[in-house]
Amino acid sequence: MFDWIFSLLSHDLGIDLGTANTLVYVKDKGIMIREPSVVARHRKTKKIIAIGREAKHMLGRTPDTIEALRPLKDGVIADFDATAAMLTHYIKLVHEQPRQKGFPSIPKPKVVVGIPSGVTEVERRAAAEAAIMAGAREVYLIEEPMAAAIGAGLPIQESRGSFICDIGGGTTEIAVLSLGGIVVNRSIRTAGDEMDEAIVSFVRLKHALLIGEQTAEEVKMTIGSAYPIDKTERQTVVRGRDIETGLPRSVRLSEAEIREAVSPVVHEIIEAIGETIEETPPELIGDIMEHGIVLAGGGSKLKGIEKLIATELKMPVWITDDPQTAVVRGCGKLLSDPVLLAKVKIAARKIS
Ligand code: ADP
Ligand code: MG
């Protein structure tokens, strides 16, 4: 009886521990948290100063005493303590409700965490450990492409092959799924962050202007594209520091220039998709030719990317609805489907 009441009170969580963004899905409630995966702390004492949006704003602006860092930068847990602090913060935020008099404290939640498929055993253990430290009672780790495919509503349990490509900040995860498992997968550390870096170098080389990565990301989101779609192309003005004079200067950038800047990065992603197709068993190729490649992740919001991939690989390409939340929605769906969860999990850890 108490168990049942507890299960109503305790909100199980689905977490997308992304390199760029962390999202938390609360069972029966939906997505409650959507924040950048950034932590700002004191360099010496390691005391946390800010987490999420506030910390992201500090990136590239901190004095020597403070460091603003992305604990998962390249798709791995680069900084365990910062990752654990971030998880603890978000789990507490959605989980802690005022304790009523006479009621026992609310039990710890069950948590499903999506992690990049390329991570090592050690990194997996670190992710599970971080969730336990953050207050989870049971942790299930699932691979991000699997979570993204479930979130996108692909029929992953059927014998039909499904192809998913999740372009995030630090990693692009590509996988072919069938019968509830991953048949082929590839995880490359080339994604949205590299597009930003490419824009920074382009502006430095072409315009002798130094801009920050955050400015580059804004440029990518406002006028970035992978394929020329509209006749009238967009423009934007950025401010930076002149390399020669060292003084502030602004420059006008065009959509075509940004397309040129990000093109090598986009082509690296397309190449990885092509290689994954080459490794796909022939029986599944037909399904993929018919149903197409499904894109997820924030990087798939780069204008025209689906068009370029379709043209280069001669395959149908779709972007799933709300691509940036596909992984967390997949984790959320698994909270209510223990049978599927048991089938697709790659690791589990419980505290007794
Ligand atoms: P992760 O799963 O690694 O946390 P996300 O799926 O949240 O990453 O995607 C983050 C990436 O998506 C970032 O590189 C961000 O710049 C990029 N992104 C978000 N919106 C857009 C957009 N409209 N156009 C291009 N890139 C975008
Ligand atoms: Mg992701």
mmCIF file with all atom_site columns, N, CA and C in Angstrom, residues 127-176:
data_model
loop_
_atom_site.group_PDB
_atom_site.id
_atom_site.type_symbol
_atom_site.label_atom_id
_atom_site.label_alt_id
_atom_site.label_comp_id
_atom_site.label_asym_id
_atom_site.label_entity_id
_atom_site.label_seq_id
_atom_site.pdbx_PDB_ins_code
_atom_site.Cartn_x
_atom_site.Cartn_y
_atom_site.Cartn_z
_atom_site.occupancy
_atom_site.B_iso_or_equiv
_atom_site.pdbx_formal_charge
_atom_site.auth_seq_id
_atom_site.auth_comp_id
_atom_site.auth_asym_id
_atom_site.auth_atom_id
_atom_site.pdbx_PDB_model_num
ATOM 1   N N  . ALA A 1 127 ? 28.967 7.646  -15.098 1.00 0.00 ? 127 ALA A N  1
ATOM 2   C CA . ALA A 1 127 ? 27.650 8.261  -15.300 1.00 0.00 ? 127 ALA A CA 1
ATOM 3   C C  . ALA A 1 127 ? 26.647 7.702  -14.287 1.00 0.00 ? 127 ALA A C  1
ATOM 4   N N  . ALA A 1 128 ? 26.642 6.368  -14.096 1.00 0.00 ? 128 ALA A N  1
ATOM 5   C CA . ALA A 1 128 ? 25.720 5.744  -13.149 1.00 0.00 ? 128 ALA A CA 1
ATOM 6   C C  . ALA A 1 128 ? 26.030 6.218  -11.734 1.00 0.00 ? 128 ALA A C  1
ATOM 7   N N  . GLU A 1 129 ? 27.320 6.282  -11.439 1.00 0.00 ? 129 GLU A N  1
ATOM 8   C CA . GLU A 1 129 ? 27.759 6.721  -10.117 1.00 0.00 ? 129 GLU A CA 1
ATOM 9   C C  . GLU A 1 129 ? 27.307 8.159  -9.846  1.00 0.00 ? 129 GLU A C  1
ATOM 10  N N  . ALA A 1 130 ? 27.445 9.006  -10.864 1.00 0.00 ? 130 ALA A N  1
ATOM 11  C CA . ALA A 1 130 ? 27.047 10.408 -10.710 1.00 0.00 ? 130 ALA A CA 1
ATOM 12  C C  . ALA A 1 130 ? 25.558 10.506 -10.402 1.00 0.00 ? 130 ALA A C  1
ATOM 13  N N  . ALA A 1 131 ? 24.736 9.669  -11.059 1.00 0.00 ? 131 ALA A N  1
ATOM 14  C CA . ALA A 1 131 ? 23.290 9.711  -10.826 1.00 0.00 ? 131 ALA A CA 1
ATOM 15  C C  . ALA A 1 131 ? 22.949 9.206  -9.422  1.00 0.00 ? 131 ALA A C  1
ATOM 16  N N  . ILE A 1 132 ? 23.648 8.178  -8.961  1.00 0.00 ? 132 ILE A N  1
ATOM 17  C CA . ILE A 1 132 ? 23.421 7.665  -7.603  1.00 0.00 ? 132 ILE A CA 1
ATOM 18  C C  . ILE A 1 132 ? 23.809 8.740  -6.577  1.00 0.00 ? 132 ILE A C  1
ATOM 19  N N  . MET A 1 133 ? 24.965 9.362  -6.833  1.00 0.00 ? 133 MET A N  1
ATOM 20  C CA . MET A 1 133 ? 25.414 10.420 -5.927  1.00 0.00 ? 133 MET A CA 1
ATOM 21  C C  . MET A 1 133 ? 24.429 11.581 -5.908  1.00 0.00 ? 133 MET A C  1
ATOM 22  N N  . ALA A 1 134 ? 23.770 11.771 -7.050  1.00 0.00 ? 134 ALA A N  1
ATOM 23  C CA . ALA A 1 134 ? 22.824 12.875 -7.179  1.00 0.00 ? 134 ALA A CA 1
ATOM 24  C C  . ALA A 1 134 ? 21.484 12.548 -6.529  1.00 0.00 ? 134 ALA A C  1
ATOM 25  N N  . GLY A 1 135 ? 21.324 11.319 -6.030  1.00 0.00 ? 135 GLY A N  1
ATOM 26  C CA . GLY A 1 135 ? 20.105 10.994 -5.295  1.00 0.00 ? 135 GLY A CA 1
ATOM 27  C C  . GLY A 1 135 ? 19.175 10.002 -5.963  1.00 0.00 ? 135 GLY A C  1
ATOM 28  N N  . ALA A 1 136 ? 19.646 9.304  -6.990  1.00 0.00 ? 136 ALA A N  1
ATOM 29  C CA . ALA A 1 136 ? 18.783 8.316  -7.633  1.00 0.00 ? 136 ALA A CA 1
ATOM 30  C C  . ALA A 1 136 ? 18.802 7.005  -6.828  1.00 0.00 ? 136 ALA A C  1
ATOM 31  N N  . ARG A 1 137 ? 17.693 6.276  -6.918  1.00 0.00 ? 137 ARG A N  1
ATOM 32  C CA . ARG A 1 137 ? 17.598 4.984  -6.234  1.00 0.00 ? 137 ARG A CA 1
ATOM 33  C C  . ARG A 1 137 ? 17.985 3.872  -7.203  1.00 0.00 ? 137 ARG A C  1
ATOM 34  N N  . GLU A 1 138 ? 17.534 4.010  -8.423  1.00 0.00 ? 138 GLU A N  1
ATOM 35  C CA . GLU A 1 138 ? 17.878 3.038  -9.463  1.00 0.00 ? 138 GLU A CA 1
ATOM 36  C C  . GLU A 1 138 ? 18.287 3.840  -10.679 1.00 0.00 ? 138 GLU A C  1
ATOM 37  N N  . VAL A 1 139 ? 19.347 3.417  -11.343 1.00 0.00 ? 139 VAL A N  1
ATOM 38  C CA . VAL A 1 139 ? 19.777 4.124  -12.551 1.00 0.00 ? 139 VAL A CA 1
ATOM 39  C C  . VAL A 1 139 ? 19.839 3.138  -13.706 1.00 0.00 ? 139 VAL A C  1
ATOM 40  N N  . TYR A 1 140 ? 19.291 3.527  -14.817 1.00 0.00 ? 140 TYR A N  1
ATOM 41  C CA . TYR A 1 140 ? 19.388 2.727  -16.031 1.00 0.00 ? 140 TYR A CA 1
ATOM 42  C C  . TYR A 1 140 ? 20.070 3.578  -17.089 1.00 0.00 ? 140 TYR A C  1
ATOM 43  N N  . LEU A 1 141 ? 21.097 3.036  -17.696 1.00 0.00 ? 141 LEU A N  1
ATOM 44  C CA . LEU A 1 141 ? 21.761 3.786  -18.748 1.00 0.00 ? 141 LEU A CA 1
ATOM 45  C C  . LEU A 1 141 ? 21.300 3.234  -20.089 1.00 0.00 ? 141 LEU A C  1
ATOM 46  N N  . ILE A 1 142 ? 20.957 4.125  -20.981 1.00 0.00 ? 142 ILE A N  1
ATOM 47  C CA . ILE A 1 142 ? 20.647 3.670  -22.326 1.00 0.00 ? 142 ILE A CA 1
ATOM 48  C C  . ILE A 1 142 ? 21.411 4.521  -23.329 1.00 0.00 ? 142 ILE A C  1
ATOM 49  N N  . GLU A 1 143 ? 21.697 3.921  -24.457 1.00 0.00 ? 143 GLU A N  1
ATOM 50  C CA . GLU A 1 143 ? 22.483 4.638  -25.456 1.00 0.00 ? 143 GLU A CA 1
ATOM 51  C C  . GLU A 1 143 ? 21.623 5.699  -26.134 1.00 0.00 ? 143 GLU A C  1
ATOM 52  N N  . GLU A 1 144 ? 22.234 6.858  -26.342 1.00 0.00 ? 144 GLU A N  1
ATOM 53  C CA . GLU A 1 144 ? 21.490 7.986  -26.887 1.00 0.00 ? 144 GLU A CA 1
ATOM 54  C C  . GLU A 1 144 ? 20.778 7.700  -28.224 1.00 0.00 ? 144 GLU A C  1
ATOM 55  N N  . PRO A 1 145 ? 21.438 7.032  -29.180 1.00 0.00 ? 145 PRO A N  1
ATOM 56  C CA . PRO A 1 145 ? 20.708 6.797  -30.429 1.00 0.00 ? 145 PRO A CA 1
ATOM 57  C C  . PRO A 1 145 ? 19.460 5.953  -30.220 1.00 0.00 ? 145 PRO A C  1
ATOM 58  N N  . MET A 1 146 ? 19.524 5.015  -29.261 1.00 0.00 ? 146 MET A N  1
ATOM 59  C CA . MET A 1 146 ? 18.343 4.202  -28.945 1.00 0.00 ? 146 MET A CA 1
ATOM 60  C C  . MET A 1 146 ? 17.257 5.095  -28.353 1.00 0.00 ? 146 MET A C  1
ATOM 61  N N  . ALA A 1 147 ? 17.658 5.957  -27.409 1.00 0.00 ? 147 ALA A N  1
ATOM 62  C CA . ALA A 1 147 ? 16.691 6.868  -26.787 1.00 0.00 ? 147 ALA A CA 1
ATOM 63  C C  . ALA A 1 147 ? 16.092 7.811  -27.828 1.00 0.00 ? 147 ALA A C  1
ATOM 64  N N  . ALA A 1 148 ? 16.947 8.316  -28.722 1.00 0.00 ? 148 ALA A N  1
ATOM 65  C CA . ALA A 1 148 ? 16.467 9.253  -29.742 1.00 0.00 ? 148 ALA A CA 1
ATOM 66  C C  . ALA A 1 148 ? 15.459 8.564  -30.662 1.00 0.00 ? 148 ALA A C  1
ATOM 67  N N  . ALA A 1 149 ? 15.752 7.305  -31.032 1.00 0.00 ? 149 ALA A N  1
ATOM 68  C CA . ALA A 1 149 ? 14.861 6.565  -31.925 1.00 0.00 ? 149 ALA A CA 1
ATOM 69  C C  . ALA A 1 149 ? 13.514 6.308  -31.245 1.00 0.00 ? 149 ALA A C  1
ATOM 70  N N  . ILE A 1 150 ? 13.544 5.975  -29.954 1.00 0.00 ? 150 ILE A N  1
ATOM 71  C CA . ILE A 1 150 ? 12.295 5.749  -29.213 1.00 0.00 ? 150 ILE A CA 1
ATOM 72  C C  . ILE A 1 150 ? 11.528 7.068  -29.113 1.00 0.00 ? 150 ILE A C  1
ATOM 73  N N  . GLY A 1 151 ? 12.253 8.141  -28.822 1.00 0.00 ? 151 GLY A N  1
ATOM 74  C CA . GLY A 1 151 ? 11.622 9.459  -28.732 1.00 0.00 ? 151 GLY A CA 1
ATOM 75  C C  . GLY A 1 151 ? 11.013 9.886  -30.064 1.00 0.00 ? 151 GLY A C  1
ATOM 76  N N  . ALA A 1 152 ? 11.666 9.479  -31.152 1.00 0.00 ? 152 ALA A N  1
ATOM 77  C CA . ALA A 1 152 ? 11.178 9.854  -32.481 1.00 0.00 ? 152 ALA A CA 1
ATOM 78  C C  . ALA A 1 152 ? 10.042 8.925  -32.942 1.00 0.00 ? 152 ALA A C  1
ATOM 79  N N  . GLY A 1 153 ? 9.730  7.925  -32.112 1.00 0.00 ? 153 GLY A N  1
ATOM 80  C CA . GLY A 1 153 ? 8.628  7.011  -32.441 1.00 0.00 ? 153 GLY A CA 1
ATOM 81  C C  . GLY A 1 153 ? 8.962  5.993  -33.513 1.00 0.00 ? 153 GLY A C  1
ATOM 82  N N  . LEU A 1 154 ? 10.233 5.683  -33.712 1.00 0.00 ? 154 LEU A N  1
ATOM 83  C CA . LEU A 1 154 ? 10.607 4.692  -34.720 1.00 0.00 ? 154 LEU A CA 1
ATOM 84  C C  . LEU A 1 154 ? 10.272 3.280  -34.211 1.00 0.00 ? 154 LEU A C  1
ATOM 85  N N  . PRO A 1 155 ? 9.903  2.384  -35.113 1.00 0.00 ? 155 PRO A N  1
ATOM 86  C CA . PRO A 1 155 ? 9.488  1.038  -34.681 1.00 0.00 ? 155 PRO A CA 1
ATOM 87  C C  . PRO A 1 155 ? 10.697 0.162  -34.357 1.00 0.00 ? 155 PRO A C  1
ATOM 88  N N  . ILE A 1 156 ? 11.436 0.512  -33.320 1.00 0.00 ? 156 ILE A N  1
ATOM 89  C CA . ILE A 1 156 ? 12.721 -0.154 -33.055 1.00 0.00 ? 156 ILE A CA 1
ATOM 90  C C  . ILE A 1 156 ? 12.591 -1.618 -32.658 1.00 0.00 ? 156 ILE A C  1
ATOM 91  N N  . GLN A 1 157 ? 11.387 -2.027 -32.237 1.00 0.00 ? 157 GLN A N  1
ATOM 92  C CA . GLN A 1 157 ? 11.225 -3.432 -31.818 1.00 0.00 ? 157 GLN A CA 1
ATOM 93  C C  . GLN A 1 157 ? 10.967 -4.351 -33.009 1.00 0.00 ? 157 GLN A C  1
ATOM 94  N N  . GLU A 1 158 ? 10.582 -3.774 -34.119 1.00 0.00 ? 158 GLU A N  1
ATOM 95  C CA . GLU A 1 158 ? 10.260 -4.595 -35.293 1.00 0.00 ? 158 GLU A CA 1
ATOM 96  C C  . GLU A 1 158 ? 11.536 -5.064 -35.990 1.00 0.00 ? 158 GLU A C  1
ATOM 97  N N  . SER A 1 159 ? 11.364 -5.991 -36.907 1.00 0.00 ? 159 SER A N  1
ATOM 98  C CA . SER A 1 159 ? 12.535 -6.498 -37.628 1.00 0.00 ? 159 SER A CA 1
ATOM 99  C C  . SER A 1 159 ? 12.971 -5.523 -38.724 1.00 0.00 ? 159 SER A C  1
ATOM 100 N N  . ARG A 1 160 ? 12.137 -4.503 -38.929 1.00 0.00 ? 160 ARG A N  1
ATOM 101 C CA . ARG A 1 160 ? 12.458 -3.486 -39.921 1.00 0.00 ? 160 ARG A CA 1
ATOM 102 C C  . ARG A 1 160 ? 13.619 -2.612 -39.417 1.00 0.00 ? 160 ARG A C  1
ATOM 103 N N  . GLY A 1 161 ? 14.532 -2.292 -40.303 1.00 0.00 ? 161 GLY A N  1
ATOM 104 C CA . GLY A 1 161 ? 15.671 -1.461 -39.890 1.00 0.00 ? 161 GLY A CA 1
ATOM 105 C C  . GLY A 1 161 ? 15.293 0.010  -39.801 1.00 0.00 ? 161 GLY A C  1
ATOM 106 N N  . SER A 1 162 ? 15.744 0.675  -38.756 1.00 0.00 ? 162 SER A N  1
ATOM 107 C CA . SER A 1 162 ? 15.546 2.123  -38.618 1.00 0.00 ? 162 SER A CA 1
ATOM 108 C C  . SER A 1 162 ? 16.910 2.787  -38.544 1.00 0.00 ? 162 SER A C  1
ATOM 109 N N  . PHE A 1 163 ? 17.014 3.948  -39.160 1.00 0.00 ? 163 PHE A N  1
ATOM 110 C CA . PHE A 1 163 ? 18.299 4.664  -39.194 1.00 0.00 ? 163 PHE A CA 1
ATOM 111 C C  . PHE A 1 163 ? 18.143 6.003  -38.491 1.00 0.00 ? 163 PHE A C  1
ATOM 112 N N  . ILE A 1 164 ? 18.941 6.214  -37.452 1.00 0.00 ? 164 ILE A N  1
ATOM 113 C CA . ILE A 1 164 ? 18.849 7.479  -36.718 1.00 0.00 ? 164 ILE A CA 1
ATOM 114 C C  . ILE A 1 164 ? 20.207 8.176  -36.704 1.00 0.00 ? 164 ILE A C  1
ATOM 115 N N  . CYS A 1 165 ? 20.185 9.495  -36.846 1.00 0.00 ? 165 CYS A N  1
ATOM 116 C CA . CYS A 1 165 ? 21.419 10.272 -36.750 1.00 0.00 ? 165 CYS A CA 1
ATOM 117 C C  . CYS A 1 165 ? 21.122 11.461 -35.837 1.00 0.00 ? 165 CYS A C  1
ATOM 118 N N  . ASP A 1 166 ? 21.766 11.467 -34.676 1.00 0.00 ? 166 ASP A N  1
ATOM 119 C CA . ASP A 1 166 ? 21.529 12.508 -33.677 1.00 0.00 ? 166 ASP A CA 1
ATOM 120 C C  . ASP A 1 166 ? 22.745 13.444 -33.641 1.00 0.00 ? 166 ASP A C  1
ATOM 121 N N  . ILE A 1 167 ? 22.552 14.643 -34.158 1.00 0.00 ? 167 ILE A N  1
ATOM 122 C CA . ILE A 1 167 ? 23.652 15.612 -34.206 1.00 0.00 ? 167 ILE A CA 1
ATOM 123 C C  . ILE A 1 167 ? 23.545 16.543 -33.002 1.00 0.00 ? 167 ILE A C  1
ATOM 124 N N  . GLY A 1 168 ? 24.429 16.372 -32.040 1.00 0.00 ? 168 GLY A N  1
ATOM 125 C CA . GLY A 1 168 ? 24.378 17.186 -30.820 1.00 0.00 ? 168 GLY A CA 1
ATOM 126 C C  . GLY A 1 168 ? 25.392 18.305 -30.856 1.00 0.00 ? 168 GLY A C  1
ATOM 127 N N  . GLY A 1 169 ? 25.911 18.654 -29.675 1.00 0.00 ? 169 GLY A N  1
ATOM 128 C CA . GLY A 1 169 ? 26.934 19.678 -29.601 1.00 0.00 ? 169 GLY A CA 1
ATOM 129 C C  . GLY A 1 169 ? 28.315 19.066 -29.782 1.00 0.00 ? 169 GLY A C  1
ATOM 130 N N  . GLY A 1 170 ? 28.636 18.097 -28.950 1.00 0.00 ? 170 GLY A N  1
ATOM 131 C CA . GLY A 1 170 ? 29.960 17.481 -28.987 1.00 0.00 ? 170 GLY A CA 1
ATOM 132 C C  . GLY A 1 170 ? 30.059 16.223 -29.819 1.00 0.00 ? 170 GLY A C  1
ATOM 133 N N  . THR A 1 171 ? 28.953 15.496 -29.948 1.00 0.00 ? 171 THR A N  1
ATOM 134 C CA . THR A 1 171 ? 29.020 14.246 -30.715 1.00 0.00 ? 171 THR A CA 1
ATOM 135 C C  . THR A 1 171 ? 27.845 14.092 -31.670 1.00 0.00 ? 171 THR A C  1
ATOM 136 N N  . THR A 1 172 ? 28.103 13.345 -32.731 1.00 0.00 ? 172 THR A N  1
ATOM 137 C CA . THR A 1 172 ? 27.040 12.909 -33.630 1.00 0.00 ? 172 THR A CA 1
ATOM 138 C C  . THR A 1 172 ? 26.947 11.396 -33.466 1.00 0.00 ? 172 THR A C  1
ATOM 139 N N  . GLU A 1 173 ? 25.749 10.942 -33.173 1.00 0.00 ? 173 GLU A N  1
ATOM 140 C CA . GLU A 1 173 ? 25.526 9.521  -32.934 1.00 0.00 ? 173 GLU A CA 1
ATOM 141 C C  . GLU A 1 173 ? 24.690 8.971  -34.074 1.00 0.00 ? 173 GLU A C  1
ATOM 142 N N  . ILE A 1 174 ? 25.257 7.961  -34.733 1.00 0.00 ? 174 ILE A N  1
ATOM 143 C CA . ILE A 1 174 ? 24.549 7.390  -35.879 1.00 0.00 ? 174 ILE A CA 1
ATOM 144 C C  . ILE A 1 174 ? 24.310 5.921  -35.584 1.00 0.00 ? 174 ILE A C  1
ATOM 145 N N  . ALA A 1 175 ? 23.091 5.433  -35.832 1.00 0.00 ? 175 ALA A N  1
ATOM 146 C CA . ALA A 1 175 ? 22.844 4.017  -35.553 1.00 0.00 ? 175 ALA A CA 1
ATOM 147 C C  . ALA A 1 175 ? 21.754 3.433  -36.425 1.00 0.00 ? 175 ALA A C  1
ATOM 148 N N  . VAL A 1 176 ? 21.915 2.137  -36.689 1.00 0.00 ? 176 VAL A N  1
ATOM 149 C CA . VAL A 1 176 ? 20.871 1.364  -37.347 1.00 0.00 ? 176 VAL A CA 1
ATOM 150 C C  . VAL A 1 176 ? 20.300 0.443  -36.273 1.00 0.00 ? 176 VAL A C  1
#
